[in-house]
Every structure is written in structure tokens, then in C-alpha cells.
Amino acid sequence: MFFITFCGCIGALRENIRLLKTFSFSLTLVFLTQLAIAILGFFYSDQARDALGKFVKKAIVHYRDDLDLQNLMDYIQKEFKCCGWNNYTDWSWNLYFNCTHDNPSSERCGVPYSCCTPVPGEAVINTMCGFGVQTQNFMEANKSIYPVGCADKAVMWIESHLLLVGALALGLALPQIAGIVLSQILISQIQDEITSVL
């Protein structure tokens, strides 16, 4: 980005055609790359969902190992009111929440507190509300946690906020297109000025 902005800034200040052409070409290349990624993401959304699923599985596995990952998962689960990727039993992937009988962890068969439904009027968050939930069926678990997985909730959020996503993409594209067009206009003006002098 430094190289691109350097070429654009110095090229415009010094009226250097080569730097302006480099700026215009680089900006066009970045724009076309972003456009290609967006199109591929649209057509290959299933692979993108699988890749996101692998990331979330990794985040669940390393939940207690990495504090940043833990905070991210807690934020996602609280915000989307979900638990795990497919459902709440995904937390068995984690060493601490694994539901096998030989697991000595006190959190065995549990889920993080971020999966729990908030109790109205509760001043202090019950961080133990998800203990033993994985042994319950869906209907029993639904009383104390969000049993639905984050995959479905994320898809629903994206579909309901498609206008926002489109506006954001357009907001990123317009300045790039404006930079490309304005640099081409400046290049043609400089070339006209050069030819008029000669």
C-alpha cells in the first residue's frame, strides 16, 4: 500500500507520467483482485463455509490455550446466540469439555458460559451454567443454553444483512475506481500539455 500511495502522491505532485501509470496499474490490479475474490467467494460459498468451519473447529479445540481465540469464540457465541459450529455437542472437540469418561476435567461434558442464555435480572454471570449440558438432549439443553450452532446463525445473519455487505463492498470499490479514473485523467492532461508545448 505504501508503494501504491507513494507512486500516486509523488506522480501527481511531480506530474510524472510513469509513476502515475504505475499507480493506476497497481490500483487496477488490486481492484480486479478484490473483484475476483468476491466473485469466487460468491460462487464457492460452500468451500468458504467449510474453511470457516475448520477455523471454528480449531478455535474450539484451542479454546483454553489461546486467550484471544477464547474471547473471539465467546463474543461470537454471545452475539449470535449460538453454541459450537453445528450444535452444542461440538464442544467435545475441546480437551477440557470432552465428554469421555476418562476426562478428569471439571468442565467435562460442559460448554463455555458464552453459550448460556442470560437470566433476566441476574447481576452476576453464572460461569458454571453450561456444566454437564452435553449429556442432555436438545430440548433439555434448550432451557439453559443456545443449542443451535453458529454456522446456521452466521448464514442467517449474512442473508439478513446482504444490503449492508453490498454497501460496504461498494464503499470500498468507489474510492478505488475514483483513484483509477482520476489518475488516468491526470495522465491524459499531462500528455496533452506536453504535446502542446512541443
Tab-separated table of C-alpha atoms in Angstrom:
chain	number	residue	atom	x	y	z
A	1	MET	CA	0.000	0.000	0.000
A	2	PHE	CA	2.903	2.333	0.758
A	3	PHE	CA	4.321	1.752	-2.732
A	4	ILE	CA	0.971	2.423	-4.412
A	5	THR	CA	0.259	5.617	-2.470
A	6	PHE	CA	3.868	6.789	-2.931
A	7	CYS	CA	3.549	6.398	-6.717
A	8	GLY	CA	0.213	8.233	-6.744
A	9	CYS	CA	1.296	11.072	-4.479
A	10	ILE	CA	4.723	11.767	-5.990
A	11	GLY	CA	3.397	11.141	-9.512
A	12	ALA	CA	0.682	13.768	-9.022
A	13	LEU	CA	2.998	16.285	-7.305
A	14	ARG	CA	5.778	15.980	-9.892
A	15	GLU	CA	3.435	15.290	-12.798
A	16	ASN	CA	5.452	12.151	-13.514
A	17	ILE	CA	3.597	10.016	-16.063
A	18	ARG	CA	5.470	6.803	-15.260
A	19	LEU	CA	4.641	6.987	-11.552
A	20	LEU	CA	1.011	7.848	-12.332
A	21	LYS	CA	0.760	4.908	-14.743
A	22	THR	CA	2.307	2.638	-12.103
A	23	PHE	CA	-0.207	3.947	-9.560
A	24	SER	CA	-3.133	3.461	-11.943
A	25	PHE	CA	-1.984	-0.037	-12.955
A	26	SER	CA	-1.395	-1.113	-9.334
A	27	LEU	CA	-4.756	0.220	-8.187
A	28	THR	CA	-6.484	-1.513	-11.106
A	29	LEU	CA	-4.708	-4.760	-10.240
A	30	VAL	CA	-5.774	-4.518	-6.569
A	31	PHE	CA	-9.359	-3.722	-7.576
A	32	LEU	CA	-9.556	-6.623	-10.042
A	33	THR	CA	-8.065	-8.988	-7.449
A	34	GLN	CA	-10.684	-7.931	-4.889
A	35	LEU	CA	-13.412	-8.313	-7.501
A	36	ALA	CA	-12.182	-11.810	-8.436
A	37	ILE	CA	-12.064	-12.839	-4.761
A	38	ALA	CA	-15.620	-11.545	-4.238
A	39	ILE	CA	-16.917	-13.426	-7.292
A	40	LEU	CA	-15.114	-16.627	-6.303
A	41	GLY	CA	-16.411	-16.248	-2.747
A	42	PHE	CA	-19.941	-15.958	-4.089
A	43	PHE	CA	-19.691	-18.999	-6.359
A	44	TYR	CA	-17.655	-21.102	-3.938
A	45	SER	CA	-19.518	-20.141	-0.776
A	46	ASP	CA	-19.718	-23.800	0.284
A	47	GLN	CA	-15.918	-24.062	0.347
A	48	ALA	CA	-15.767	-20.761	2.219
A	49	ARG	CA	-18.222	-22.158	4.744
A	50	ASP	CA	-16.088	-25.304	5.086
A	51	ALA	CA	-12.958	-23.175	5.595
A	52	LEU	CA	-14.758	-21.118	8.226
A	53	GLY	CA	-15.931	-24.365	9.825
A	54	LYS	CA	-12.316	-25.589	10.017
A	55	PHE	CA	-11.310	-22.303	11.659
A	56	VAL	CA	-14.103	-22.554	14.225
A	57	LYS	CA	-13.215	-26.200	14.934
A	58	LYS	CA	-9.608	-25.120	15.507
A	59	ALA	CA	-10.865	-22.311	17.750
A	60	ILE	CA	-12.939	-24.792	19.759
A	61	VAL	CA	-10.012	-27.231	20.083
A	62	HIS	CA	-7.658	-24.469	21.303
A	63	TYR	CA	-10.296	-22.567	23.312
A	64	ARG	CA	-8.460	-22.680	26.648
A	65	ASP	CA	-4.973	-22.461	25.085
A	66	ASP	CA	-5.302	-19.050	23.412
A	67	LEU	CA	-6.999	-16.192	25.285
A	68	ASP	CA	-7.641	-14.185	22.102
A	69	LEU	CA	-9.322	-17.166	20.464
A	70	GLN	CA	-11.339	-17.738	23.631
A	71	ASN	CA	-12.537	-14.129	23.658
A	72	LEU	CA	-13.395	-14.316	19.947
A	73	MET	CA	-15.450	-17.502	20.402
A	74	ASP	CA	-17.207	-16.057	23.458
A	75	TYR	CA	-18.047	-12.875	21.532
A	76	ILE	CA	-19.378	-14.820	18.518
A	77	GLN	CA	-21.496	-17.130	20.666
A	78	LYS	CA	-22.940	-14.279	22.741
A	79	GLU	CA	-23.574	-12.057	19.719
A	80	PHE	CA	-25.180	-14.722	17.511
A	81	LYS	CA	-26.824	-16.551	20.444
A	82	CYS	CA	-25.351	-19.875	19.358
A	83	CYS	CA	-23.106	-22.644	20.663
A	84	GLY	CA	-20.438	-24.561	18.736
A	85	TRP	CA	-20.306	-24.773	14.950
A	86	ASN	CA	-23.055	-27.297	14.169
A	87	ASN	CA	-24.524	-27.519	17.679
A	88	TYR	CA	-23.513	-27.501	21.356
A	89	THR	CA	-22.018	-31.027	21.248
A	90	ASP	CA	-19.142	-29.687	19.104
A	91	TRP	CA	-17.507	-28.648	22.359
A	92	SER	CA	-16.457	-32.300	22.810
A	93	TRP	CA	-13.649	-31.434	20.357
A	94	ASN	CA	-12.046	-29.479	23.193
A	95	LEU	CA	-9.829	-31.328	25.643
A	96	TYR	CA	-11.450	-29.712	28.681
A	97	PHE	CA	-15.081	-30.065	27.548
A	98	ASN	CA	-14.644	-33.553	26.048
A	99	CYS	CA	-17.379	-35.878	27.216
A	100	THR	CA	-15.382	-39.105	27.522
A	101	HIS	CA	-15.388	-40.912	30.877
A	102	ASP	CA	-11.597	-40.749	31.233
A	103	ASN	CA	-11.581	-36.918	31.070
A	104	PRO	CA	-10.638	-35.650	34.571
A	105	SER	CA	-11.592	-32.029	33.835
A	106	SER	CA	-14.238	-30.389	35.996
A	107	GLU	CA	-15.692	-28.951	32.776
A	108	ARG	CA	-16.267	-32.429	31.288
A	109	CYS	CA	-19.439	-32.596	29.138
A	110	GLY	CA	-19.904	-28.859	29.525
A	111	VAL	CA	-19.903	-25.809	27.275
A	112	PRO	CA	-18.492	-22.298	27.843
A	113	TYR	CA	-20.616	-19.769	29.702
A	114	SER	CA	-20.987	-17.767	26.471
A	115	CYS	CA	-23.411	-20.479	25.273
A	116	CYS	CA	-25.750	-19.860	28.206
A	117	THR	CA	-28.997	-17.959	27.876
A	118	PRO	CA	-28.943	-14.928	30.162
A	119	VAL	CA	-31.242	-14.984	33.162
A	120	PRO	CA	-33.293	-11.747	33.356
A	121	GLY	CA	-32.306	-9.588	36.307
A	122	GLU	CA	-29.175	-11.610	37.055
A	123	ALA	CA	-26.402	-9.238	38.153
A	124	VAL	CA	-23.558	-11.769	38.186
A	125	ILE	CA	-22.957	-14.088	35.231
A	126	ASN	CA	-23.137	-17.762	36.182
A	127	THR	CA	-19.977	-19.130	34.533
A	128	MET	CA	-20.923	-22.686	35.514
A	129	CYS	CA	-24.305	-22.693	33.764
A	130	GLY	CA	-23.052	-24.892	30.922
A	131	PHE	CA	-21.627	-27.706	33.055
A	132	GLY	CA	-22.863	-31.175	32.020
A	133	VAL	CA	-25.044	-29.827	29.206
A	134	GLN	CA	-23.615	-32.149	26.538
A	135	THR	CA	-25.226	-35.120	28.287
A	136	GLN	CA	-28.672	-33.545	27.847
A	137	ASN	CA	-30.848	-33.835	24.757
A	138	PHE	CA	-31.681	-30.815	22.604
A	139	MET	CA	-34.917	-29.934	24.428
A	140	GLU	CA	-33.345	-30.118	27.896
A	141	ALA	CA	-30.281	-28.155	26.789
A	142	ASN	CA	-32.531	-25.503	25.240
A	143	LYS	CA	-33.646	-24.481	28.750
A	144	SER	CA	-30.194	-23.257	29.807
A	145	ILE	CA	-28.088	-22.686	26.645
A	146	TYR	CA	-28.371	-21.744	22.986
A	147	PRO	CA	-28.283	-25.240	21.422
A	148	VAL	CA	-28.182	-24.057	17.798
A	149	GLY	CA	-24.782	-23.963	16.080
A	150	CYS	CA	-23.120	-20.779	14.890
A	151	ALA	CA	-22.937	-21.981	11.254
A	152	ASP	CA	-26.672	-21.556	10.686
A	153	LYS	CA	-26.773	-18.321	12.679
A	154	ALA	CA	-23.891	-16.827	10.650
A	155	VAL	CA	-25.593	-17.709	7.355
A	156	MET	CA	-28.854	-16.184	8.589
A	157	TRP	CA	-27.007	-13.022	9.673
A	158	ILE	CA	-25.267	-12.651	6.300
A	159	GLU	CA	-28.527	-13.209	4.414
A	160	SER	CA	-30.375	-10.671	6.558
A	161	HIS	CA	-27.555	-8.116	6.222
A	162	LEU	CA	-26.877	-8.576	2.499
A	163	LEU	CA	-27.630	-4.913	1.824
A	164	LEU	CA	-25.050	-3.859	4.418
A	165	VAL	CA	-22.441	-6.233	2.964
A	166	GLY	CA	-23.148	-4.895	-0.551
A	167	ALA	CA	-22.956	-1.268	0.616
A	168	LEU	CA	-19.652	-1.992	2.368
A	169	ALA	CA	-18.229	-3.599	-0.778
A	170	LEU	CA	-19.402	-0.647	-2.863
A	171	GLY	CA	-17.944	1.773	-0.318
A	172	LEU	CA	-14.559	0.070	-0.715
A	173	ALA	CA	-14.787	-0.088	-4.514
A	174	LEU	CA	-15.806	3.512	-5.250
A	175	PRO	CA	-12.636	5.216	-3.925
A	176	GLN	CA	-10.507	2.734	-5.857
A	177	ILE	CA	-12.418	3.355	-9.077
A	178	ALA	CA	-12.233	7.107	-8.469
A	179	GLY	CA	-8.449	6.847	-7.983
A	180	ILE	CA	-8.060	4.904	-11.226
A	181	VAL	CA	-10.233	7.313	-13.236
A	182	LEU	CA	-8.683	10.473	-11.763
A	183	SER	CA	-5.142	9.212	-12.344
A	184	GLN	CA	-6.000	8.430	-15.982
A	185	ILE	CA	-7.487	11.923	-16.390
A	186	LEU	CA	-4.338	13.474	-14.918
A	187	ILE	CA	-2.138	11.359	-17.198
A	188	SER	CA	-4.075	12.487	-20.283
A	189	GLN	CA	-3.929	16.150	-19.163
A	190	ILE	CA	-0.155	15.939	-18.652
A	191	GLN	CA	0.287	14.273	-22.049
A	192	ASP	CA	-1.859	16.973	-23.708
A	193	GLU	CA	0.233	19.653	-22.011
A	194	ILE	CA	3.458	18.011	-23.186
A	195	THR	CA	2.226	17.730	-26.796
A	196	SER	CA	1.010	21.348	-26.807
A	197	VAL	CA	4.439	22.580	-25.690
A	198	LEU	CA	6.166	20.580	-28.425
